[in-house]
Short mmCIF file of C-alpha atoms and ligand atoms in Angstrom, two decimals:
data_model
loop_
_atom_site.label_atom_id
_atom_site.label_comp_id
_atom_site.label_asym_id
_atom_site.label_seq_id
_atom_site.Cartn_x
_atom_site.Cartn_y
_atom_site.Cartn_z
CA UNK A 948 -18.92 -10.32 -2.81
CA UNK A 949 -18.95 -7.42 -4.68
CA UNK A 950 -15.95 -5.70 -4.64
CA UNK A 951 -15.54 -1.14 -4.54
CA UNK A 952 -12.47 -0.04 -4.64
CA UNK A 953 -12.28 3.35 -3.81
CA UNK A 954 -9.74 5.75 -5.66
CA UNK A 955 -7.68 4.21 -8.95
CA UNK A 956 -4.04 5.68 -8.13
CA UNK A 957 -0.80 2.84 -8.57
CA UNK A 958 -2.84 1.17 -5.24
CA UNK A 959 -6.35 0.72 -6.05
CA UNK A 960 -6.29 0.65 -9.46
CA UNK A 961 -4.11 -2.20 -8.71
CA UNK A 962 -6.44 -4.35 -5.82
CA UNK A 963 -9.49 -3.43 -8.36
CA UNK A 964 -7.78 -6.31 -11.53
CA UNK A 965 -6.43 -8.51 -8.51
CA UNK A 966 -9.63 -9.50 -7.24
CA UNK A 967 -10.88 -9.36 -11.22
CA UNK A 968 -7.93 -11.80 -11.84
CA UNK A 969 -10.11 -14.23 -9.23
CA UNK A 970 -13.22 -13.82 -10.59
CA UNK A 971 -14.22 -11.19 -7.94
CA UNK A 972 -17.34 -8.39 -9.01
CA UNK A 973 -14.91 -5.09 -8.66
CA UNK A 974 -16.63 -1.50 -8.93
CA UNK A 975 -13.06 1.07 -9.62
CA UNK A 976 -13.75 4.58 -8.10
CA UNK A 977 -12.04 7.66 -8.31
CA UNK A 978 -13.39 11.34 -8.30
CA UNK A 979 -10.63 11.72 -12.12
CA UNK A 980 -11.95 10.69 -14.62
CA UNK A 981 -8.01 10.26 -16.04
CA UNK A 982 -7.21 8.15 -13.58
CA UNK A 983 -9.39 5.93 -14.56
CA UNK A 984 -8.81 5.77 -17.49
CA UNK A 985 -4.81 5.66 -16.74
CA UNK A 986 -5.88 3.05 -14.43
CA UNK A 987 -7.64 1.02 -17.09
CA UNK A 988 -4.86 1.24 -20.16
CA UNK A 989 -2.24 0.53 -16.96
CA UNK A 990 -3.93 -2.49 -15.61
CA UNK A 991 -4.21 -3.63 -19.46
CA UNK A 992 -0.44 -3.80 -20.07
CA UNK A 993 0.14 -5.81 -17.12
CA UNK A 994 -2.59 -8.39 -17.54
CA UNK A 995 -1.30 -8.20 -21.77
CA UNK A 996 2.34 -9.51 -20.79
CA UNK A 997 0.59 -12.44 -18.93
CA UNK A 998 -1.06 -13.86 -22.14
CA UNK A 999 2.53 -13.00 -24.46
CA UNK A 1000 4.38 -15.07 -21.89
CA UNK A 1001 1.47 -17.85 -22.02
CA UNK A 1002 0.92 -17.71 -17.86
CA UNK A 1003 -2.86 -16.03 -18.74
CA UNK A 1004 -5.13 -17.46 -21.58
CA UNK A 1005 -6.28 -14.51 -23.78
CA UNK A 1006 -9.98 -15.05 -23.12
CA UNK A 1007 -9.20 -15.39 -18.88
CA UNK A 1008 -7.28 -12.03 -19.64
CA UNK A 1009 -9.97 -10.24 -21.20
CA UNK A 1010 -12.79 -11.00 -18.84
CA UNK A 1011 -10.92 -9.98 -15.95
CA UNK A 1012 -9.96 -6.78 -18.10
CA UNK A 1013 -13.68 -6.49 -18.58
CA UNK A 1014 -14.68 -7.37 -14.56
CA UNK A 1015 -13.09 -4.47 -13.24
CA UNK A 1016 -15.76 -1.67 -14.19
CA UNK A 1017 -15.15 1.99 -13.62
CA UNK A 1018 -17.23 5.47 -12.43
CA UNK A 1019 -16.12 8.42 -10.97
CA UNK A 1020 -19.28 8.53 -8.79
CA UNK A 1021 -19.41 6.76 -5.79
CA UNK A 1022 -22.81 5.53 -4.76
CA UNK A 1023 -22.67 4.20 -7.90
CA UNK A 1024 -19.54 2.21 -7.52
CA UNK A 1025 -21.03 0.89 -4.14
CA UNK A 1026 -24.53 0.73 -4.52
CA UNK A 1027 -23.84 -2.86 -4.66
CA UNK A 1028 -21.19 -3.32 -2.49
CA UNK A 1029 -20.75 -5.83 0.36
CA UNK A 1030 -16.80 -5.07 0.98
CA UNK A 1031 -14.90 -1.73 0.13
CA UNK A 1032 -11.29 -1.14 -0.05
CA UNK A 1033 -10.61 2.44 -0.08
CA UNK A 1034 -7.03 4.04 -1.82
CA UNK A 1035 -7.51 7.42 -1.48
CA UNK A 1036 -4.07 9.38 -1.02
CA UNK A 1037 -2.39 9.71 2.44
CA UNK A 1038 -4.70 12.13 4.20
CA UNK A 1039 -6.76 11.91 6.94
CA UNK A 1040 -9.05 14.89 6.62
CA UNK A 1041 -9.09 12.48 3.37
CA UNK A 1042 -9.82 9.28 4.32
CA UNK A 1043 -12.59 10.75 6.99
CA UNK A 1044 -14.12 12.79 4.43
CA UNK A 1045 -14.56 9.45 2.07
CA UNK A 1046 -15.39 7.58 4.76
CA UNK A 1047 -18.71 9.47 6.06
CA UNK A 1048 -20.28 9.46 1.72
CA UNK A 1049 -19.23 5.36 2.01
CA UNK A 1050 -21.16 5.31 5.49
CA UNK A 1051 -23.84 6.88 4.07
CA UNK A 1052 -24.06 5.75 0.40
CA UNK A 1053 -22.71 2.08 1.08
CA UNK A 1054 -25.24 -1.14 1.86
CA UNK A 1055 -25.40 -0.57 5.75
CA UNK A 1056 -23.99 -5.03 6.33
CA UNK A 1057 -21.09 -3.18 4.00
CA UNK A 1058 -17.27 -3.38 5.08
CA UNK A 1059 -15.86 -0.52 5.18
CA UNK A 1060 -11.60 -1.02 4.75
CA UNK A 1061 -8.56 1.44 4.42
CA UNK A 1062 -5.01 0.65 2.86
CA UNK A 1063 -3.85 3.42 4.17
CA UNK A 1064 0.14 2.58 5.48
CA UNK A 1065 -0.09 4.99 8.04
CA UNK A 1066 -3.65 5.19 9.68
CA UNK A 1067 -4.85 2.73 11.75
CA UNK A 1068 -8.47 2.55 11.50
CA UNK A 1069 -9.65 3.80 14.76
CA UNK A 1070 -8.36 7.20 13.32
CA UNK A 1071 -11.01 7.07 10.87
CA UNK A 1072 -14.10 4.66 11.04
CA UNK A 1073 -15.76 7.46 14.19
CA UNK A 1074 -17.12 9.50 11.04
CA UNK A 1075 -18.81 5.93 10.55
CA UNK A 1076 -22.27 5.31 12.22
CA UNK A 1077 -20.49 2.10 12.45
CA UNK A 1078 -17.53 1.32 13.51
CA UNK A 1079 -17.76 -1.86 14.42
CA UNK A 1080 -17.15 -2.50 10.64
CA UNK A 1081 -13.70 -0.58 9.34
CA UNK A 1082 -10.38 -2.28 9.82
CA UNK A 1083 -7.32 -1.85 8.16
CA UNK A 1084 -5.90 -3.83 4.56
CA UNK A 1085 -2.65 -3.08 3.98
CA UNK A 1086 -1.48 -4.20 0.63
CA UNK A 1087 1.83 -4.22 -0.30
CA UNK A 1088 3.31 -2.50 -3.83
CA UNK A 1089 2.49 -4.05 -6.76
CA UNK A 1090 -0.09 -5.79 -5.59
CA UNK A 1091 -0.39 -7.69 -8.70
CA UNK A 1092 2.81 -9.09 -7.49
CA UNK A 1093 2.74 -9.26 -4.05
CA UNK A 1094 1.40 -12.13 -2.33
CA UNK A 1095 0.34 -10.44 1.05
CA UNK A 1096 -2.23 -8.29 2.91
CA UNK A 1097 -1.53 -6.99 6.45
CA UNK A 1098 -5.02 -6.61 8.43
CA UNK A 1099 -5.68 -4.39 11.17
CA UNK A 1100 -7.91 -4.66 13.90
CA UNK A 1101 -8.73 -1.72 15.28
CA UNK A 1102 -9.84 -1.05 19.13
CA UNK A 1103 -13.69 -1.25 17.66
CA UNK A 1104 -13.68 -3.92 14.66
CA UNK A 1105 -15.74 -6.76 15.31
CA UNK A 1106 -14.11 -10.40 15.08
CA UNK A 1107 -16.85 -10.86 11.79
CA UNK A 1108 -15.68 -7.90 10.23
CA UNK A 1109 -11.90 -9.09 11.33
CA UNK A 1110 -13.35 -12.24 9.45
CA UNK A 1111 -14.55 -11.10 6.61
CA UNK A 1112 -11.40 -9.26 5.27
CA UNK A 1113 -8.94 -12.36 5.88
CA UNK A 1114 -11.65 -14.21 3.78
CA UNK A 1115 -11.81 -11.13 1.63
CA UNK A 1116 -7.96 -11.56 1.23
CA UNK A 1117 -8.12 -14.18 0.52
CA UNK A 1118 -11.44 -14.40 -2.66
CA UNK A 1119 -8.98 -11.21 -3.66
CA UNK A 1120 -5.82 -14.31 -4.57
CA UNK A 1121 -3.61 -12.64 -1.59
CA UNK A 1122 -2.59 -14.48 2.07
CA UNK A 1123 -3.53 -11.89 4.33
CA UNK A 1124 -1.72 -11.71 8.60
CA UNK A 1125 -4.06 -10.62 10.84
CA UNK A 1126 -1.96 -7.80 13.32
CA UNK A 1127 -4.32 -7.59 16.65
CA UNK A 1128 -3.11 -4.34 17.39
CA UNK A 1129 -2.72 -0.83 15.55
CA UNK A 1130 0.06 -0.35 15.78
CA UNK A 1131 2.90 2.18 14.06
CA UNK A 1132 4.43 0.41 11.10
CA UNK A 1133 1.76 -2.97 11.14
CA UNK A 1134 4.47 -5.16 10.90
CA UNK A 1135 6.67 -5.56 7.26
CA UNK A 1136 7.37 -1.88 7.45
CA UNK A 1137 8.23 -2.15 11.05
CA UNK A 1138 10.83 -5.20 10.80
CA UNK A 1139 12.00 -3.32 7.34
CA UNK A 1140 12.34 -0.34 9.16
CA UNK A 1141 14.68 -1.88 11.46
CA UNK A 1142 16.80 -3.76 9.03
CA UNK A 1143 16.77 -0.01 7.07
CA UNK A 1144 17.96 1.33 10.55
CA UNK A 1145 20.89 -1.16 11.82
CA UNK A 1146 21.70 -0.48 8.01
CA UNK A 1147 21.97 3.27 7.98
CA UNK A 1148 24.19 2.72 11.52
CA UNK A 1149 26.56 0.40 10.15
CA UNK A 1150 27.23 2.96 7.45
CA UNK A 1151 27.07 6.43 9.80
CA UNK A 1152 28.92 4.89 12.23
CA UNK A 1153 31.50 4.31 8.83
CA UNK A 1154 31.60 0.00 9.91
CA UNK A 1155 30.74 -0.75 5.84
CA UNK A 1156 30.30 0.81 2.62
CA UNK A 1157 26.33 1.10 1.89
CA UNK A 1158 27.68 -1.22 -1.87
CA UNK A 1159 29.53 -4.38 0.98
CA UNK A 1160 26.10 -3.91 3.68
CA UNK A 1161 23.75 -4.53 0.45
CA UNK A 1162 25.82 -7.04 -0.71
CA UNK A 1163 25.96 -8.00 2.76
CA UNK A 1164 22.04 -8.52 2.68
CA UNK A 1165 21.59 -9.39 -0.11
CA UNK A 1166 23.86 -12.18 -0.56
CA UNK A 1167 23.71 -12.78 3.57
CA UNK A 1168 20.10 -13.35 3.70
CA UNK A 1169 18.77 -13.57 0.58
CA UNK A 1170 16.75 -10.23 0.40
CA UNK A 1171 16.44 -9.60 -2.92
CA UNK A 1172 17.21 -5.57 -2.81
CA UNK A 1173 19.78 -4.19 0.62
CA UNK A 1174 18.59 -1.21 2.10
CA UNK A 1175 20.16 1.53 -0.05
CA UNK A 1176 19.11 -0.67 -3.33
CA UNK A 1177 15.56 -0.56 -1.98
CA UNK A 1178 15.37 3.11 -1.20
CA UNK A 1179 17.10 4.25 -4.07
CA UNK A 1180 13.97 1.91 -6.20
CA UNK A 1181 11.45 3.09 -3.69
CA UNK A 1182 12.52 6.94 -3.31
CA UNK A 1183 14.98 8.39 -0.67
CA UNK A 1184 12.21 11.03 -0.24
CA UNK A 1185 9.61 8.51 0.55
CA UNK A 1186 12.03 6.49 2.86
CA UNK A 1187 13.46 9.60 4.59
CA UNK A 1188 9.25 10.71 5.63
CA UNK A 1189 8.81 6.86 7.09
CA UNK A 1190 11.75 7.61 9.20
CA UNK A 1191 10.55 11.10 10.49
CA UNK A 1192 7.06 9.93 10.62
CA UNK A 1193 7.63 6.92 13.02
CA UNK A 1194 10.44 9.26 14.78
CA UNK A 1195 7.38 11.94 15.91
CA UNK A 1196 4.97 9.98 16.59
CA UNK A 1197 7.46 7.40 19.09
CA UNK A 1198 9.69 9.92 20.17
CA UNK A 1199 11.92 6.79 19.87
CA UNK A 1200 15.76 7.62 18.88
CA UNK A 1201 16.10 4.22 17.06
CA UNK A 1202 13.79 6.56 14.44
CA UNK A 1203 16.04 9.40 13.99
CA UNK A 1204 16.69 9.63 10.00
CA UNK A 1205 20.30 9.15 9.70
CA UNK A 1206 22.24 12.40 8.66
CA UNK A 1207 23.52 10.84 5.79
CA UNK A 1208 20.50 10.13 4.43
CA UNK A 1209 18.90 13.07 5.01
CA UNK A 1210 21.97 14.61 3.19
CA UNK A 1211 20.88 13.15 0.04
CA UNK A 1212 17.66 14.41 0.01
CA UNK A 1213 18.50 17.35 0.83
CA UNK A 1214 20.47 16.79 -2.79
CA UNK A 1215 17.56 15.92 -4.39
CA UNK A 1216 19.27 12.50 -5.06
CA UNK A 1217 16.25 10.67 -4.48
CA UNK A 1218 17.12 7.65 -6.01
CA UNK A 1219 15.84 5.82 -9.77
CA UNK A 1220 13.80 8.79 -10.10
CA UNK A 1221 15.68 12.10 -10.46
CA UNK A 1222 18.68 9.45 -12.14
CA UNK A 1223 20.53 9.21 -9.29
CA UNK A 1224 20.40 9.03 -5.24
CA UNK A 1225 23.15 6.00 -3.33
CA UNK A 1226 24.08 4.50 -7.62
CA UNK A 1227 23.86 6.60 -10.40
CA UNK A 1228 21.18 5.41 -13.14
CA UNK A 1229 21.20 5.89 -16.93
CA UNK A 1230 18.72 8.69 -17.80
N1 NAD B 441 1.80 3.17 -2.76
C1 NAD B 441 2.98 1.69 -2.35
O1 NAD B 441 3.34 1.76 -2.06
C2 NAD B 441 1.42 2.17 -1.05
C3 NAD B 441 1.80 0.16 -0.83
C4 NAD B 441 0.36 0.43 0.68
C5 NAD B 441 -0.47 1.42 0.64
N2 NAD B 441 -0.58 2.55 0.28
C6 NAD B 441 -1.41 3.29 0.62
O2 NAD B 441 -2.39 3.78 -0.31
C7 NAD B 441 -3.24 4.62 -0.99
C8 NAD B 441 -3.61 5.00 -1.94
O3 NAD B 441 -1.76 4.84 -2.65
P1 NAD B 441 -1.71 5.57 -4.20
O4 NAD B 441 0.18 5.32 -4.08
O5 NAD B 441 -2.31 4.08 -5.00
O6 NAD B 441 -1.84 7.14 -3.95
P2 NAD B 441 -2.34 7.78 -5.33
O7 NAD B 441 -1.89 8.60 -5.15
O8 NAD B 441 -1.39 6.82 -6.55
O9 NAD B 441 -4.04 7.46 -6.28
C9 NAD B 441 -4.38 7.93 -4.92
C10 NAD B 441 -5.77 7.99 -5.45
O10 NAD B 441 -6.96 8.50 -4.39
C11 NAD B 441 -7.71 9.56 -5.81
N3 NAD B 441 -8.54 9.80 -4.71
C12 NAD B 441 -7.86 11.45 -4.08
N4 NAD B 441 -9.42 12.37 -3.69
C13 NAD B 441 -10.29 11.16 -4.26
C14 NAD B 441 -11.66 11.28 -3.98
N5 NAD B 441 -11.86 12.61 -3.00
N6 NAD B 441 -12.27 10.41 -5.00
C15 NAD B 441 -12.21 9.91 -5.08
N7 NAD B 441 -10.63 9.49 -5.51
C16 NAD B 441 -9.52 10.11 -5.26
C17 NAD B 441 -6.73 10.15 -6.60
O11 NAD B 441 -7.52 9.96 -7.57
C18 NAD B 441 -5.80 9.46 -7.21
O12 NAD B 441 -6.26 8.30 -8.23
C19 NAD B 441 -2.61 5.28 0.67
O13 NAD B 441 -3.71 4.97 1.48
C20 NAD B 441 -0.97 4.96 0.53
O14 NAD B 441 -1.31 5.49 1.77
C21 NAD B 441 0.57 2.91 -0.99
#
């Protein structure tokens, strides 16, 4: 596979690096040279830590690092690609304009995949002349650690494209699951939201404190982090906005954000990044 990754932020940088670790030839594109530089140095840090821990041989590390080619020119980045994964900002108009550009610049047989967390491919693919070769591939942060890709087919995605996306995920060294229908939240966020919503319901009803709910989930379900600790880790604004999005798009009362969560966000207590959320963190 010749892969191109568009957008070198938190996700794109690591998708490219994970692919190169698996021996895939990959071009990473961002319109910002500074962002490409940041991606390279961050990837080097991650890979070198593996070498220090004895988990990766030094020559393999260098091969994986030099396997990610970079370009600020989108046309150059996709010129040889038979598979493209887009990971730019979560902005529908931006994604649509990138897909229109990719449709013009990429090989006609290339698959165009989007890593969007919330936008089904049908919202984007209609700007291309190849909607049957467009698909969602939802990776998880941090991609170098998290072994899952949700492959989501849109109404026009062909069987062949689904197969190619599933095998691309495997070539990148990640386990794919197939979602046959576009649905908000795909599988993982759907289940996470349901569990988190129940945790907030228990909190709001005064059934238990957040620390005890976290402990119950961590010890009883073996989750590495309970819902409140996880919220602090991801950012309570992210959790709040995701719930608001689900609530507005489904109208389902189950997704209405908790008043206590809303209060935290309004008070600027967003979790680790602000030093306080549900828990307090040393600065
Ligand atoms: N962060 C997560 O946990 C996560 C998890 C799964 C999926 N996603 C999805 O992945 C996508 C990227 O998220 P992220 O967290 O990596 O974002 P990010 O903000 O870290 O990176 C986005 C990158 O896109 C680049 N970009 C913006 N406009 C561009 C353009 N016109 N051409 C080229 N590059 C451009 C930016 O320079 C930036 O480097 C989003 O769709 C998001 O929903 C994010």
